[in-house]
Each structure stands twice: as C-alpha cells, then as structure tokens.
Coordinates of C-alpha atoms and ligand atoms in Angstrom, one line a residue:
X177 CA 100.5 5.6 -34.8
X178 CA 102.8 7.7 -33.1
X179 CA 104.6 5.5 -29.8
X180 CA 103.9 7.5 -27.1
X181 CA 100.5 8.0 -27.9
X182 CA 98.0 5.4 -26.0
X183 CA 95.4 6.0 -28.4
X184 CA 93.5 2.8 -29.9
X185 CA 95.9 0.4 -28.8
X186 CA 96.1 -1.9 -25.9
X187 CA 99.2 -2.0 -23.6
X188 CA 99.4 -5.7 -23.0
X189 CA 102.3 -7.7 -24.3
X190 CA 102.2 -11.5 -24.2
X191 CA 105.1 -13.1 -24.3
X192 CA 106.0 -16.2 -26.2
X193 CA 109.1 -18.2 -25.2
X194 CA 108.3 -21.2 -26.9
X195 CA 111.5 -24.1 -27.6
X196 CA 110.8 -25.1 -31.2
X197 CA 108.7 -23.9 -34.1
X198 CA 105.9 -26.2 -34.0
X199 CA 105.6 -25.3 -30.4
X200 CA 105.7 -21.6 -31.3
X201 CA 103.2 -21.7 -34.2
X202 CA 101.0 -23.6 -32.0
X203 CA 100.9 -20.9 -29.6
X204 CA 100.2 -17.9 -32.0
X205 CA 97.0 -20.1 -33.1
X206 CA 96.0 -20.0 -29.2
X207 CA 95.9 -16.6 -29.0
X208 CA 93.4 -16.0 -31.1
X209 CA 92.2 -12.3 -31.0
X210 CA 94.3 -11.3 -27.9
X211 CA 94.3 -7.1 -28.1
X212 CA 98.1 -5.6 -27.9
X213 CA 101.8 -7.0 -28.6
X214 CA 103.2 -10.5 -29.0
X215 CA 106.9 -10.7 -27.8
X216 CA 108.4 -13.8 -29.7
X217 CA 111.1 -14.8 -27.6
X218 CA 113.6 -15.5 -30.5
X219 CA 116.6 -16.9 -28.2
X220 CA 114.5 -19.8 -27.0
X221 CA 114.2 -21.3 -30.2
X222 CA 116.7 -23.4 -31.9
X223 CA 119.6 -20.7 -33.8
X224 CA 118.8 -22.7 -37.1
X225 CA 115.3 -21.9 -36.9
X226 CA 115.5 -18.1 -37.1
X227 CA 115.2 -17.8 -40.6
X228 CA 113.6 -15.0 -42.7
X229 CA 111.2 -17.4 -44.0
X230 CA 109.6 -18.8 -40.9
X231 CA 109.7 -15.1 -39.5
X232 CA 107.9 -13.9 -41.9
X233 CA 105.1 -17.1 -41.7
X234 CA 105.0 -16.1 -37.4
X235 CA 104.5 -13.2 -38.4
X236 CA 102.0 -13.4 -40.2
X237 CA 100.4 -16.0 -37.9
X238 CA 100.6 -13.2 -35.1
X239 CA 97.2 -11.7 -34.7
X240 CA 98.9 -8.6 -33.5
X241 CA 102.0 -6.6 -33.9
X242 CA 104.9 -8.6 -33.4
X243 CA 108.4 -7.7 -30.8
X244 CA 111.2 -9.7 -31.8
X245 CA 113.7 -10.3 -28.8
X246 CA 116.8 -12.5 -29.1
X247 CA 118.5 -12.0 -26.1
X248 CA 121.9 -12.9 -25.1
X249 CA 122.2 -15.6 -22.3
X250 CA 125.0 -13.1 -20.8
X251 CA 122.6 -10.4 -20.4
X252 CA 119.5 -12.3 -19.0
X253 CA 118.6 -14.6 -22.4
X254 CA 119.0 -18.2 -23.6
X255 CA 120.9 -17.3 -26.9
X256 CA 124.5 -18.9 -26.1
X257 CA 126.4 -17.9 -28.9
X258 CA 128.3 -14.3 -29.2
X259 CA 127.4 -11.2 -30.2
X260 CA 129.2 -11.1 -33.9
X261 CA 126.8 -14.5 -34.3
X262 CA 123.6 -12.8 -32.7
X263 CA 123.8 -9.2 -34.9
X264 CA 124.6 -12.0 -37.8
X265 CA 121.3 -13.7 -37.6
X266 CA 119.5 -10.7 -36.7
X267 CA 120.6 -9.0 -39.8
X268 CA 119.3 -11.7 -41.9
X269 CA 115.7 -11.3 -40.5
X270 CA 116.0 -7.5 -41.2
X271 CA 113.1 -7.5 -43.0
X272 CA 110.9 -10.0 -42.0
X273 CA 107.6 -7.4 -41.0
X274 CA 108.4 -7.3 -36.8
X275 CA 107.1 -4.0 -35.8
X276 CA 109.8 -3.7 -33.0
X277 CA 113.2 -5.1 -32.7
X278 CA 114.5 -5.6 -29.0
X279 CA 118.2 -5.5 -28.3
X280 CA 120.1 -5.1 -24.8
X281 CA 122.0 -2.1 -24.8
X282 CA 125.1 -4.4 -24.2
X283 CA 125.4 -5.2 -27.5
X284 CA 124.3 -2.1 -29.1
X285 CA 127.8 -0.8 -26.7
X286 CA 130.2 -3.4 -26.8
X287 CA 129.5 -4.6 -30.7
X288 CA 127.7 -1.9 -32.9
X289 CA 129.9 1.0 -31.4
X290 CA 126.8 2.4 -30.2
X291 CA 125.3 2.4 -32.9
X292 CA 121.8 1.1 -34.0
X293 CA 121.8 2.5 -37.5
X294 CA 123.8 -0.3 -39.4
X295 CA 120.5 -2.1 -38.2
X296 CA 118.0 0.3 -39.3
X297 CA 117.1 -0.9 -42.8
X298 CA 113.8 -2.1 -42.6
X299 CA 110.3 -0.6 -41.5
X300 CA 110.7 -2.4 -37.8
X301 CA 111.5 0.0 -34.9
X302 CA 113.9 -0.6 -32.3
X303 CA 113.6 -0.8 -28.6
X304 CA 116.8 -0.7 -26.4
X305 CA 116.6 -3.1 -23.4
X306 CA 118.5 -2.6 -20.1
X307 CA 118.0 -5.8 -17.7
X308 CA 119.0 -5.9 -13.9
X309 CA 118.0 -9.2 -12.4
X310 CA 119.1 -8.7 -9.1
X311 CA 118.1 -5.4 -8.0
X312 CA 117.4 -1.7 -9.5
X313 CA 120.5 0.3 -9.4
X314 CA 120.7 3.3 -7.1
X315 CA 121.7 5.3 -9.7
X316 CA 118.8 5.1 -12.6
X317 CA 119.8 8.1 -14.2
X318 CA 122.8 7.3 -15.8
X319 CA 121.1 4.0 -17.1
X320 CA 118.4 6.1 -18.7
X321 CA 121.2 8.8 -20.2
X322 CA 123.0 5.4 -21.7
X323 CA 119.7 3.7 -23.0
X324 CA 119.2 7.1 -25.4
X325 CA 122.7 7.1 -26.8
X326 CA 121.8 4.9 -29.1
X327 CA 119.4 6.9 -30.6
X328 CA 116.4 3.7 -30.3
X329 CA 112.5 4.7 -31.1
X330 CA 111.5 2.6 -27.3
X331 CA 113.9 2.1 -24.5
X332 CA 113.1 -0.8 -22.1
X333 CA 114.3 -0.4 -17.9
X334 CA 113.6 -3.9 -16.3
X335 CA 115.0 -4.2 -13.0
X336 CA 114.1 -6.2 -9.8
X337 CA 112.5 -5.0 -7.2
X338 CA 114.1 -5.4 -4.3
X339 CA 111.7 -2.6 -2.4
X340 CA 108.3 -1.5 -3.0
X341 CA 109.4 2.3 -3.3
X342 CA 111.3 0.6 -6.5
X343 CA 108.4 0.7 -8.5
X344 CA 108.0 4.5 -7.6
X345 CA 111.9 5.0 -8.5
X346 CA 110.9 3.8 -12.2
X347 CA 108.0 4.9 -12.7
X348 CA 109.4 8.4 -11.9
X349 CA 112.1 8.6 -15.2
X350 CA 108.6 8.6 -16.9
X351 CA 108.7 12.6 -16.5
X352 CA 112.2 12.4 -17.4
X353 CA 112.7 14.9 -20.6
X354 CA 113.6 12.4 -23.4
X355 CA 113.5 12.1 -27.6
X356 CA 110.3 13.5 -29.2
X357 CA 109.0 10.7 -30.7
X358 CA 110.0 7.7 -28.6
X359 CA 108.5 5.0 -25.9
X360 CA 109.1 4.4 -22.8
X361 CA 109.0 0.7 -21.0
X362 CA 109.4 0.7 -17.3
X363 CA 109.2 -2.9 -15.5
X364 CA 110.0 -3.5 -11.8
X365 CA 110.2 -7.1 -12.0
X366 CA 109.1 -9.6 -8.9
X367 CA 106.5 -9.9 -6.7
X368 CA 106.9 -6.7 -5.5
X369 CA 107.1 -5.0 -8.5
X370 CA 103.6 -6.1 -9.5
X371 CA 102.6 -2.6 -8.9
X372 CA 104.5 -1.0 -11.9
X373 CA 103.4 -3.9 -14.2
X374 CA 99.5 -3.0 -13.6
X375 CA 100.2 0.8 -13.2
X376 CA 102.8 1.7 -16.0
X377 CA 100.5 1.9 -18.9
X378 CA 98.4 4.8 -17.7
X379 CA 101.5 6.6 -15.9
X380 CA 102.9 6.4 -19.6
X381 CA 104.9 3.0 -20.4
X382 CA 104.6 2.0 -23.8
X383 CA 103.6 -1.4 -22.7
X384 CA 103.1 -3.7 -20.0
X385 CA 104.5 -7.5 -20.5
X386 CA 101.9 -10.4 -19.9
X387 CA 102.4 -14.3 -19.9
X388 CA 99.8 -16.3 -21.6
X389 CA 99.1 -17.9 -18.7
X390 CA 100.4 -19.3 -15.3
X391 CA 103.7 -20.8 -15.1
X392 CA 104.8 -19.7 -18.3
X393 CA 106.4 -16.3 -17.4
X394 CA 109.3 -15.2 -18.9
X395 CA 110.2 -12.8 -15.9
X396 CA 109.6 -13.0 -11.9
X397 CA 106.2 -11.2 -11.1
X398 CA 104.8 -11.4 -14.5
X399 CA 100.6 -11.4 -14.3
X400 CA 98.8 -13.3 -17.2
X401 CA 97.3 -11.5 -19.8
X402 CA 93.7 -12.5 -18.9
X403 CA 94.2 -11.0 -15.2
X404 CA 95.7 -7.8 -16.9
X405 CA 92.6 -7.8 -19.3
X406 CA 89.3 -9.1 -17.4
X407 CA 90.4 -7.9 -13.5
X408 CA 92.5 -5.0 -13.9
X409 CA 91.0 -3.7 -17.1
X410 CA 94.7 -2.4 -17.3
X411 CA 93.2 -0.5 -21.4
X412 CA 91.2 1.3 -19.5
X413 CA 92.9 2.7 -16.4
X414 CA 93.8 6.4 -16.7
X415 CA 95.6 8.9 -15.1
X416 CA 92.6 10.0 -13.3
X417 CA 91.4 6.3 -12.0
X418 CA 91.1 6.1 -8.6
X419 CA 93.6 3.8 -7.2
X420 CA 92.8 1.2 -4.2
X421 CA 94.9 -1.8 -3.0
X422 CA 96.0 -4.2 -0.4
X423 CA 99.1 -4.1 1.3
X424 CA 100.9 -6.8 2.9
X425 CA 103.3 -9.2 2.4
X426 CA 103.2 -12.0 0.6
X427 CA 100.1 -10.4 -1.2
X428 CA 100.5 -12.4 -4.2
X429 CA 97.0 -15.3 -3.7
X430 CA 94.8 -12.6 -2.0
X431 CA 91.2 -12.5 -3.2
X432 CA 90.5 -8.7 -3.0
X433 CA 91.6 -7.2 -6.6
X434 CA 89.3 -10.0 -7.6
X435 CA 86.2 -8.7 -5.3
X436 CA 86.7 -4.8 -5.3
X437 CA 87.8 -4.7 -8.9
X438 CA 84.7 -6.4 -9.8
X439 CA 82.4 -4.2 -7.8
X440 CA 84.2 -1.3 -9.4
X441 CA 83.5 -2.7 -12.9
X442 CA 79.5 -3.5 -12.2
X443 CA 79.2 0.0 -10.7
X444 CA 81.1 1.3 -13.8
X445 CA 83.8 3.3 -11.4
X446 CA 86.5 4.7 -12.7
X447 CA 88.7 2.9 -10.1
X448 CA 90.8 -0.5 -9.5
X449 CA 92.2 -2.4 -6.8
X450 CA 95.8 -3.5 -7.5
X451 CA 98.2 -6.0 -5.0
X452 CA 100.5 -4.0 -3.3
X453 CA 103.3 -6.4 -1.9
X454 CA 104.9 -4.1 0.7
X455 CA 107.6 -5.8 3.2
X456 CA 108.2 -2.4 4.2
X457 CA 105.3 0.0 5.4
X458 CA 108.4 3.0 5.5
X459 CA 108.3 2.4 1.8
X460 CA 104.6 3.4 1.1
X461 CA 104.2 6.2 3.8
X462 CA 105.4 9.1 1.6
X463 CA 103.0 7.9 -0.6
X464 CA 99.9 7.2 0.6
X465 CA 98.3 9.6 -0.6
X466 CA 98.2 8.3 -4.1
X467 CA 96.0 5.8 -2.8
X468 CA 92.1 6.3 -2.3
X469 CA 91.7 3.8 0.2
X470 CA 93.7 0.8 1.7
X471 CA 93.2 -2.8 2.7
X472 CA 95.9 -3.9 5.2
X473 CA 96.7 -7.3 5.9
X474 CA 99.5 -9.3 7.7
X475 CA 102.1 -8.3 8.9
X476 CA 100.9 -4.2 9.0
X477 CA 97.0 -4.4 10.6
X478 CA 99.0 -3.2 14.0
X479 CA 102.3 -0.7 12.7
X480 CA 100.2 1.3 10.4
X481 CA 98.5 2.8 13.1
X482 CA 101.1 5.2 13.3
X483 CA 100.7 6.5 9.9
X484 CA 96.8 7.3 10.9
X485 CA 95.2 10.4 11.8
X486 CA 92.1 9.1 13.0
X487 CA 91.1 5.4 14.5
X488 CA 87.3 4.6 14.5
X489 CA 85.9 2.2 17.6
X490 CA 86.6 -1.0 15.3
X491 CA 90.3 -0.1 15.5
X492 CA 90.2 1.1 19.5
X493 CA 88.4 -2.2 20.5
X494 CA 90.8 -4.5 18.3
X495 CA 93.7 -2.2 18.1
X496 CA 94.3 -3.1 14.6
X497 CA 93.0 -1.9 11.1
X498 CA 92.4 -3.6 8.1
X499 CA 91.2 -0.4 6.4
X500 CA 92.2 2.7 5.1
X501 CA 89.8 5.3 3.8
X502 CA 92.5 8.1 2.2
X503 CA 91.4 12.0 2.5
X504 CA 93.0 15.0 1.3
X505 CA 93.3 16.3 4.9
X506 CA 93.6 12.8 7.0
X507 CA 94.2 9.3 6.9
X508 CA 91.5 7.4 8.5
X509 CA 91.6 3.5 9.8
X510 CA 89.0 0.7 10.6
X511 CA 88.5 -3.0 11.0
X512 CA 86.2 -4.1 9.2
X513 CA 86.8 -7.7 10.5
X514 CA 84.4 -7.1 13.1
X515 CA 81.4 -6.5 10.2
X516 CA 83.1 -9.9 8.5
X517 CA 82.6 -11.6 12.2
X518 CA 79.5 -9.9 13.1
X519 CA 78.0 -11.0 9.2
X520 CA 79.0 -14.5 9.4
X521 CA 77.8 -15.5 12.7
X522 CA 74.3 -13.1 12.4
X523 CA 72.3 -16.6 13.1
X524 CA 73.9 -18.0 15.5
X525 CA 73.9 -14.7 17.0
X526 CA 70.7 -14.1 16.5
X527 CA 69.1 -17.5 18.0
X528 CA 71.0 -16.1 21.0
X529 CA 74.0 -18.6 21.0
X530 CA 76.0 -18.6 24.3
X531 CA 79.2 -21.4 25.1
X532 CA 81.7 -20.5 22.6
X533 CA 85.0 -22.0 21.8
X534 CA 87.6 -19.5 20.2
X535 CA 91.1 -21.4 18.9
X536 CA 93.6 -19.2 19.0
X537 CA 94.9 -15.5 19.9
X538 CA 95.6 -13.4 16.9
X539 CA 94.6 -10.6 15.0
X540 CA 91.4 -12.4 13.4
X541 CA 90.8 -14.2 16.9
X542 CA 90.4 -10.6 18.6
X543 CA 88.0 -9.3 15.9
X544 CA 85.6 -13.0 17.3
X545 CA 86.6 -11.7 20.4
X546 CA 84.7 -7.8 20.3
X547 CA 81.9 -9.0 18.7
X548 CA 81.5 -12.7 20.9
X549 CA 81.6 -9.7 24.5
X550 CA 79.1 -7.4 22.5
X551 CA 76.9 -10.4 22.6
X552 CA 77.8 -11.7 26.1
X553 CA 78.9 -14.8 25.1
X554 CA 80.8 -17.3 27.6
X555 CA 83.5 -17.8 25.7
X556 CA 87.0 -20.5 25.9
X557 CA 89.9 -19.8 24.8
X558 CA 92.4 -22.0 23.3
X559 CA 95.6 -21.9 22.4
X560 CA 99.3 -23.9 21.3
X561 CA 100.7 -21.2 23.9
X562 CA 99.1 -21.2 27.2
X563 CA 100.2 -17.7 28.2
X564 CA 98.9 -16.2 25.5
X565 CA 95.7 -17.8 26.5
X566 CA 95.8 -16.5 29.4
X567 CA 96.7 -12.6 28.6
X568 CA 94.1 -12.9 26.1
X569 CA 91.5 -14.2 27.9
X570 CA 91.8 -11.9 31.1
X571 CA 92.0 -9.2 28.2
X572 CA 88.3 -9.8 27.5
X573 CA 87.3 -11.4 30.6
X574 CA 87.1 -15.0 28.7
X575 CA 88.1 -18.3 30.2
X576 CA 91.7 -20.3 29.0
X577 CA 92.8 -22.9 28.5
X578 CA 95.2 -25.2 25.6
X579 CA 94.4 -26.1 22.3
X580 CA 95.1 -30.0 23.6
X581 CA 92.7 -29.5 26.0
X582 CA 89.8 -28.9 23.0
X583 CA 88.0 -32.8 23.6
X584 CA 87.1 -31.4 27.2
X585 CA 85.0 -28.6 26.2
X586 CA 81.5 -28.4 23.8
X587 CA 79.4 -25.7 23.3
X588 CA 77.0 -23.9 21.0
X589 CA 79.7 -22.8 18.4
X590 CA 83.1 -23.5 17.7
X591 CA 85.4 -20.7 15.8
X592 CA 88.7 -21.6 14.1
X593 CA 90.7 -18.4 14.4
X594 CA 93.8 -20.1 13.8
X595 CA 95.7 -20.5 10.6
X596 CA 95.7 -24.1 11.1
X597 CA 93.9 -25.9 8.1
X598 CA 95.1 -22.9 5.4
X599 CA 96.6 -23.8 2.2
X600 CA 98.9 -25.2 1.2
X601 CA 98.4 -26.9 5.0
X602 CA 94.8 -28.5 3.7
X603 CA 95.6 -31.6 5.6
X604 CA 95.9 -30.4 8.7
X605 CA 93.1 -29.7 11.6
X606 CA 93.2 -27.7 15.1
X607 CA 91.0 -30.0 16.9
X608 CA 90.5 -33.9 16.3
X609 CA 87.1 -34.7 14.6
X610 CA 85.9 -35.9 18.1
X611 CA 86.1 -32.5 19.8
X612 CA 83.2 -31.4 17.4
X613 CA 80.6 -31.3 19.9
X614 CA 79.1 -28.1 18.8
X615 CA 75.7 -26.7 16.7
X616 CA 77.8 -24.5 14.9
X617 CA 81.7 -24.1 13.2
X618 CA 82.8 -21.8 12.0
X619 CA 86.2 -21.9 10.7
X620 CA 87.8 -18.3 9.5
X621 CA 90.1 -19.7 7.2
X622 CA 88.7 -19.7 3.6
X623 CA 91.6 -21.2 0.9
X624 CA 90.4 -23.7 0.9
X625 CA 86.3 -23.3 0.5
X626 CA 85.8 -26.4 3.1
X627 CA 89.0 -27.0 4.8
X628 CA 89.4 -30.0 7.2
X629 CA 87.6 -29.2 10.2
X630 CA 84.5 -27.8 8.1
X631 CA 84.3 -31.5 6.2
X632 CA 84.7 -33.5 9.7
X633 CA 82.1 -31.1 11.1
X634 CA 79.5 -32.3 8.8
X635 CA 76.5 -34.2 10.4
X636 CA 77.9 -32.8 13.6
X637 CA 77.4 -28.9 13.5
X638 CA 76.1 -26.4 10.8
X639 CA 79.0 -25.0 9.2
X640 CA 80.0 -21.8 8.7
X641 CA 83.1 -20.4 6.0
X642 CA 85.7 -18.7 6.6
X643 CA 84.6 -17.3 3.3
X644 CA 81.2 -15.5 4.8
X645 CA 83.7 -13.5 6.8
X646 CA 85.7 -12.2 4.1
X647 CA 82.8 -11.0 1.9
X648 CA 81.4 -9.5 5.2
X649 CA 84.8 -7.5 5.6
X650 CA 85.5 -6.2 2.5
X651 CA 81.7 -5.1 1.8
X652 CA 81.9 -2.8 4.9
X653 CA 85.3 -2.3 3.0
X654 CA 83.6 -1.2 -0.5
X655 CA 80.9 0.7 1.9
X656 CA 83.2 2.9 3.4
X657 CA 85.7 4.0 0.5
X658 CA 82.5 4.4 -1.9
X659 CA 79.4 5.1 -0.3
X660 CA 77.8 2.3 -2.1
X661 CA 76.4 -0.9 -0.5
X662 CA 78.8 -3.7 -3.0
X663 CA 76.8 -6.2 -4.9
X664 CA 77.0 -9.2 -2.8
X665 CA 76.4 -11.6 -5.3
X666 CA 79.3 -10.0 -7.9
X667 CA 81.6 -10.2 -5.1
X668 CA 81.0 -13.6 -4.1
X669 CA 80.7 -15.2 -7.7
X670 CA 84.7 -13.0 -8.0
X671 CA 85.7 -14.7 -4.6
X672 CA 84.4 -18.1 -5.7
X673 CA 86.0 -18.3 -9.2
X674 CA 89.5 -17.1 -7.9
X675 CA 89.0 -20.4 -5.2
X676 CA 88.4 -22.4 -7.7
X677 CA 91.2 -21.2 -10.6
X678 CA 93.6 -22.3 -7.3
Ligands
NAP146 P1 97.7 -14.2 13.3 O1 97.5 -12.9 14.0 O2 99.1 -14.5 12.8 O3 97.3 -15.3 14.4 C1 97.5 -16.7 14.0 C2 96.9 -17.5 15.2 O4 97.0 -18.9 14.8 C3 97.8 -17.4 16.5 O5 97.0 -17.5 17.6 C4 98.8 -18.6 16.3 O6 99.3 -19.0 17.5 C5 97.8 -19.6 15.8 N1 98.5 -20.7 15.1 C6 99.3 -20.6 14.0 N2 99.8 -21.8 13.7 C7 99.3 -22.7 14.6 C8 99.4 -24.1 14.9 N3 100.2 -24.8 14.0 N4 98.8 -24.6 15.9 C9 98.1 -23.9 16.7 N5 97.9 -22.5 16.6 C10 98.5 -22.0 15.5 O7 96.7 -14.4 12.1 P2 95.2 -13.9 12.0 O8 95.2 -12.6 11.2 O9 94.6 -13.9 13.3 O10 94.6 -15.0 11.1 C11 94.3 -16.3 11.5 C12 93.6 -17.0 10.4 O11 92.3 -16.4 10.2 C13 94.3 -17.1 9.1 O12 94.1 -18.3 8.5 C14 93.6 -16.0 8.3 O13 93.7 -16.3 6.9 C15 92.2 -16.1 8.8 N6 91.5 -14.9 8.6 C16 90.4 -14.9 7.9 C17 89.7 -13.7 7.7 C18 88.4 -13.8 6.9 O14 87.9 -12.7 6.5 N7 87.8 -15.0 6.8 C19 90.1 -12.5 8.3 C20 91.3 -12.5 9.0 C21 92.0 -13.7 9.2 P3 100.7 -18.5 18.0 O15 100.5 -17.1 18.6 O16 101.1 -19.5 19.0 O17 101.7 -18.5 16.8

C-alpha cells in the first residue's frame, strides 16, 4: 500500500499511552476491531519494559498496524533518559514488526547526524515528528524543508493552535511539492485546532490521531476515536464533501455536529458538520467560502453581520444571525432562533396565551421577544440590570422591571432567557420556586435536560425545554442549507444521547 494513497484504509489513529505492560496489553484487548493505526506510546512505559520480546507479543495483540513512538521528555515525551540511551533501546526493537517508527526530528539532528539510515534495517517505515506545544511557528516552511532532510517515508507537523487561520496555515504545506513516495501528518493541536484533526484526512494527511476515549488524550484537542468514526464518518469525507459547521467560541460541548451530521448521514449527503472554535471571526472571513453553510453562536450572532451580503427579516427584527447559508455569489444570514421560539411555544401560542414573563435581555431573550409582539402578548421583563430592562423593554414596547422583583408578577407563561441554571451552574435558579405562578415554563437553557427551575416548576406549570427550541432552530437550520425538511426524530434521538454521554 503505497502511503499517500487513502485507498482501503482508515485514517484514524488511536493512541495508547498506557504506564505498564499489563495496563497496555489490556488496552489492545479493548479495542477490539477498531479500523486504522494504533500509536503505542513507548515512552510511557517503564525503559526496562521495551524489549523485543514483548514488542513483538503487542504487536501481535494489535488488531491493526502498529506506530511505535518513544518520545523524548525534552521534546514533548515522558522518556527521561538521553538520546545515546533512547536510539540504544530503539535499535534493539529494530525488528520487532511496527509498521512505522516515530522519531522527533531532534534527535534524528542533534544524534544520528541527520541521518535515519543507521536505523533503517527492518521492514518498519519511519515518520519524522516535529512538535510545537506552544504555538505554530510563523515560519512553517523551513520546518517542513528540515523535516525531509532526513530522508523519512512520513513527516509529522504538530503544532498548537494559537488561531483558527492555524489550521489553514498547515493544512496548506499539503500542496507543498515533497518526496514521491512519502506521507504527510498535519495536526493543529487544541481546541481550536479541532478543525485540522477532522478535516486532514480528506485534504491529504496520512492520518488523523484519536484517543480511545475521553480523558485519555495524549495531546490538547484530541477527539475520541468513536466521535471520529460514528459522527464525523471522518473514512468517508472527501474532497468533494460539503463542509458545514458552527462557529463560536468555546465550541467544544455544542450539540449541532451531533444533530446535522446525523441528518446528513440518514439522508445519505455527502456532507458533515464539524466544530469550528473561532475566537477570531477576522480569521475565517477569507475563508468562508469553503463552507456551505454556517451556524453562528456566541460571541459572533451580532459582528458577522458585516461579513453578510444579504439579511433576511429574522436577522432585521433581532439584529443578529445564527445562520449562514454560503452561495457562490453571496453570503446570506438568518435566525433561526425565532423558528426554535416560535416551535417550542406553538401550544401555548396557540391556546392564545397572553401575560408573559421574559428573564433576561440577550440575544436568545430578543428572539422570545419578536415572536411574544407577533402574538401580541403583554409581556414583563426582567432583568439583574435594570437599565437594560428598561432599553429593552421600550425597544419592544414591553413592560420592566428586576429580576428580584419576579415573586410580584404571574402570568400565563414564564420564559428563562437567561443563562442562569446552565451547566456546569445546575444548582442554580433565576426565580425562587415560589415565583412559579404560571401555566407554562419554559426555560431556554437545555444542558441540562430539566435544569432547576423546570424540576421546581413541576405540579405548578407545564414545562417546556430549552431543548424543544434547539431542535426547532437547527431544523429551520437543516431546511435552509438543504432544501430538506430534517428528520425530527434522528435529530432529537442525536441531541438526547450527546445529553446524556455529558
Ligand atoms: P446572552 O446574549 O449572553 O444573554 C445572557 C442573558 O442572561 C443576559 O440578559 C444576562 O444578563 C443574563 N444573565 C447572565 N447571568 C445572569 C445571572 N447570574 N443572573 C441574572 N441574569 C443573568 O446569551 P443568550 O444567547 O441570550 O443565551 C441565554 C441562554 O439561552 C443561554 O443559556 C443559552 O444557552 C440559551 N439559549 C438557548 C437556545 C436554544 O435553542 N434552546 C438558543 C439560544 C440561547 P446581563 O446582560 O446582565 O449579563
């Protein structure tokens, strides 16, 4: 199988940085038939461990091809001991079956001359690793030109992403000229290099590195090799897959790759959804237009305006989008909040509710707010900040007044539109159980399922999710960059087992 060829093979790596043998053959067994590469993490084990012997048993263990990494503490390892000591043991595990060897290029520089051939005596290939922890280096050129010098069948570029326009910077050396022959592995590690971990495979990296599950990553920003698999389908996304996202910052617990990637799968598009962590909208501008269509989410429903060409009612009446629907000749925006409001109050609405109380004055809060005056609703509002009450209120011709004030006022529906009550906050409530003096709440948070104020509401008022409101937005969502209505049903079986993996 020639390297750069993604032919029959699956790009996901797990990685395996287990601290003693038993632990290590214990973890091969778990993988069972896992598709792709198993990185053994050599340098967490115990020096007198590494023998030829054992190798050879992991190895065998391994239900896949086997990347042997034993990786100086120095450059970004555990091994503590020098490099004389680390080529030593590595030379006497030569021939143990690994398919790929990994060594940083330090090594290969400062203690082989160079040099990789003194090491080429088996049938294992060798992969040259460069590692920046701390950011990715303005000038990624030269670090490519060194990498090759070598003369490796893979080189490896893992840097930190200390901007979102990092993962393009990588990705990019991929249409760098380089050996016949030879791989590529381009990793923008952290959260915000999530991007080139999901993408790299079909732009061309040799593989992508996966941990076997939560909280045992062996870099910042890892994903687990079930999400890489089951939600991202990562085998099967090609250079022609329509590419979707939300961006937003921190991105990392949203719900939506789970949702729109599983639409995508039951309609059997040749699309996904991918977490785009973007502190920095200036970052993705030039880009946009790799994208078929956007979410948006906190902090950039409001500043990407500017990068719009056309703004539908939903964003005129809120003056904020949530959506992005990406054209050749323009790049349109809508809220689709307002469908998410408008869906999960449609009974309330419907038996023709009319004393609201709205808690709070943000983003979600004016999305209630359109659809509460479409319906000419008296509505309350309340808020921590009484003059954001009242600019709010004489906004939308509501009444004001503060949220300590809620035990004076009752109505016909209540709506939580603060972030009061959200996890990791589950404890906490905006109004005391006592100030439930309404037929309906509905509270728009939704992580958790039933938050605080839902559970005290019970035998009081008919509650309503904060969930109901999310599926309701990102259907008109699904609607708008496919054509197709979304199967409700797959997107709220996707919603509810993310909620409850949490
Ligand atoms: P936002 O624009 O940041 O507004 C947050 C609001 O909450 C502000 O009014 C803020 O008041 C208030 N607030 C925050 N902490 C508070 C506290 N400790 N006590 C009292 N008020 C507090 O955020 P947003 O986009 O409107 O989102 C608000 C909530 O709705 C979030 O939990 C979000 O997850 C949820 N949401 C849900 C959906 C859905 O589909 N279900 C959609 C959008 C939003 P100050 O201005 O005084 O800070």
């Amino acid at each position: 199988m020639a390297i750069n060829s993604r032919a029959n093979r699956n790009p996901i790596c797990v990685v395996l940085c287990e601290r003693d043998e038993t632990a290590l053959e214990a973890a091969l067994q778990q993988l069972g038939n896992t598709p792709g590469f198993i990185e053994i993490r050599l340098d967490y084990l115990p020096a007198h461990q590494i023998t030829l012997a054992r190798l050879a048993k992991w190895i065998k263990l391994a239900p896949n091809p086997v990347i042997l990494t034993f990786r100086r503490k120095v450059n970004g390892g555990e091994y503590e001991g020098t490099e004389a000591e680390q080529i030593g043991i590595l030379k006497s595990i030569l021939n143990c079956g690994a398919a790929y060897f990994d060594l940083e290029v330090e090594t290969v520089e400062n203690f082989l001359k160079g040099s990789l051939e003194s090491l080429k005596t088996g049938q294992s290939r060798w992969i040259v690793s460069y590692h920046d922890f701390q950011k990715t280096p303005a000038d990624l050129n030269s670090v490519f030109s060194r990498l090759w010098a070598s003369n490796p069948d893979v080189v490896k570029v893992a840097t930190k992403a200390c901007r979102f326009a990092d993962n393009f910077r990588l990705l990019d050396l991929m249409d760098h000229p380089r050996p016949a022959h030879t791989g590529l592995i381009l990793v923008a590690m952290g959260e915000l290099g999530e991007y080139s971990r999901i993408i790299g495979p079909s732009r061309g990296s040799f593989l992508t590195y996966a941990s076997p599950e939560k909280g045992r990553e062996s870099a910042p920003g890892q994903l687990t090799a079930k999400d890489l698999a089951e939600v991202y389908r990562i085998d099967q996304i090609q250079p022609d897959t329509k590419v979707y996202g939300v961006i937003g910052f921190p991105i990392r617990h949203s719900l939506s790759p789970h949702l729109h990637n599983a639409c995508f799968q039951y309609f059997g598009m040749n699309a996904r959804y991918l977490p785009l962590a973007v502190p920095d909208l200036s970052d993705l501008s030039t880009r946009l237009k790799w994208f078929t269509g956007l979410s948006v989410t906190i902090p950039h429903k409001v500043s990407i305006l500017k990068y719009t060409d056309f703004q539908d009612e939903t964003v005129r009446a809120t003056g904020a989008a949530n959506t992005l629907v990406i054209r050749k000749d323009r790049v349109e925006a809508y809220n689709t909040d307002l469908a998410g409001v408008f869906g999960a109050l449609r009974k309330p609405l419907d038996e023709g509710i009319g004393r609201v109380t709205l808690l709070g004055t943000g983003g979600a809060a004016r999305a209630a707010a359109v659809v509460l005056r479409q319906f000419h609703c008296q509505v309350n509002v309340l808020a921590r900040d009484l003059e954001k009450a009242r600019v709010f209120a004489n906004e939308f011709g509501f009444s004001f007044d503060r949220l300590s004030e809620a035990s004076n006022f009752e109505g016909d529906l209540l709506i939580n539109a603060t972030s009061v009550g959200m996890s990791p906050q589950e404890g906490e409530t905006p109004v005391p159980q006592e100030a439930i003096r309404y037929r309906y709440v509905f509270d728009m948070v939704y992580n958790p399922l039933e938050t605080r104020l839902l559970r005290e509401a019970k035998g009081r008022a008919t509650a309503i999710s904060g969930l109901e409101m999310f599926l309701g937005q990102a259907a008109r969502q699904f609607l708008l960059w496919t054509g197709q209505e979304p199967p409700l049903e797959v997107m709220r079986e996707a919603a509810l087992a993310k909620l409850r993996r949490k």
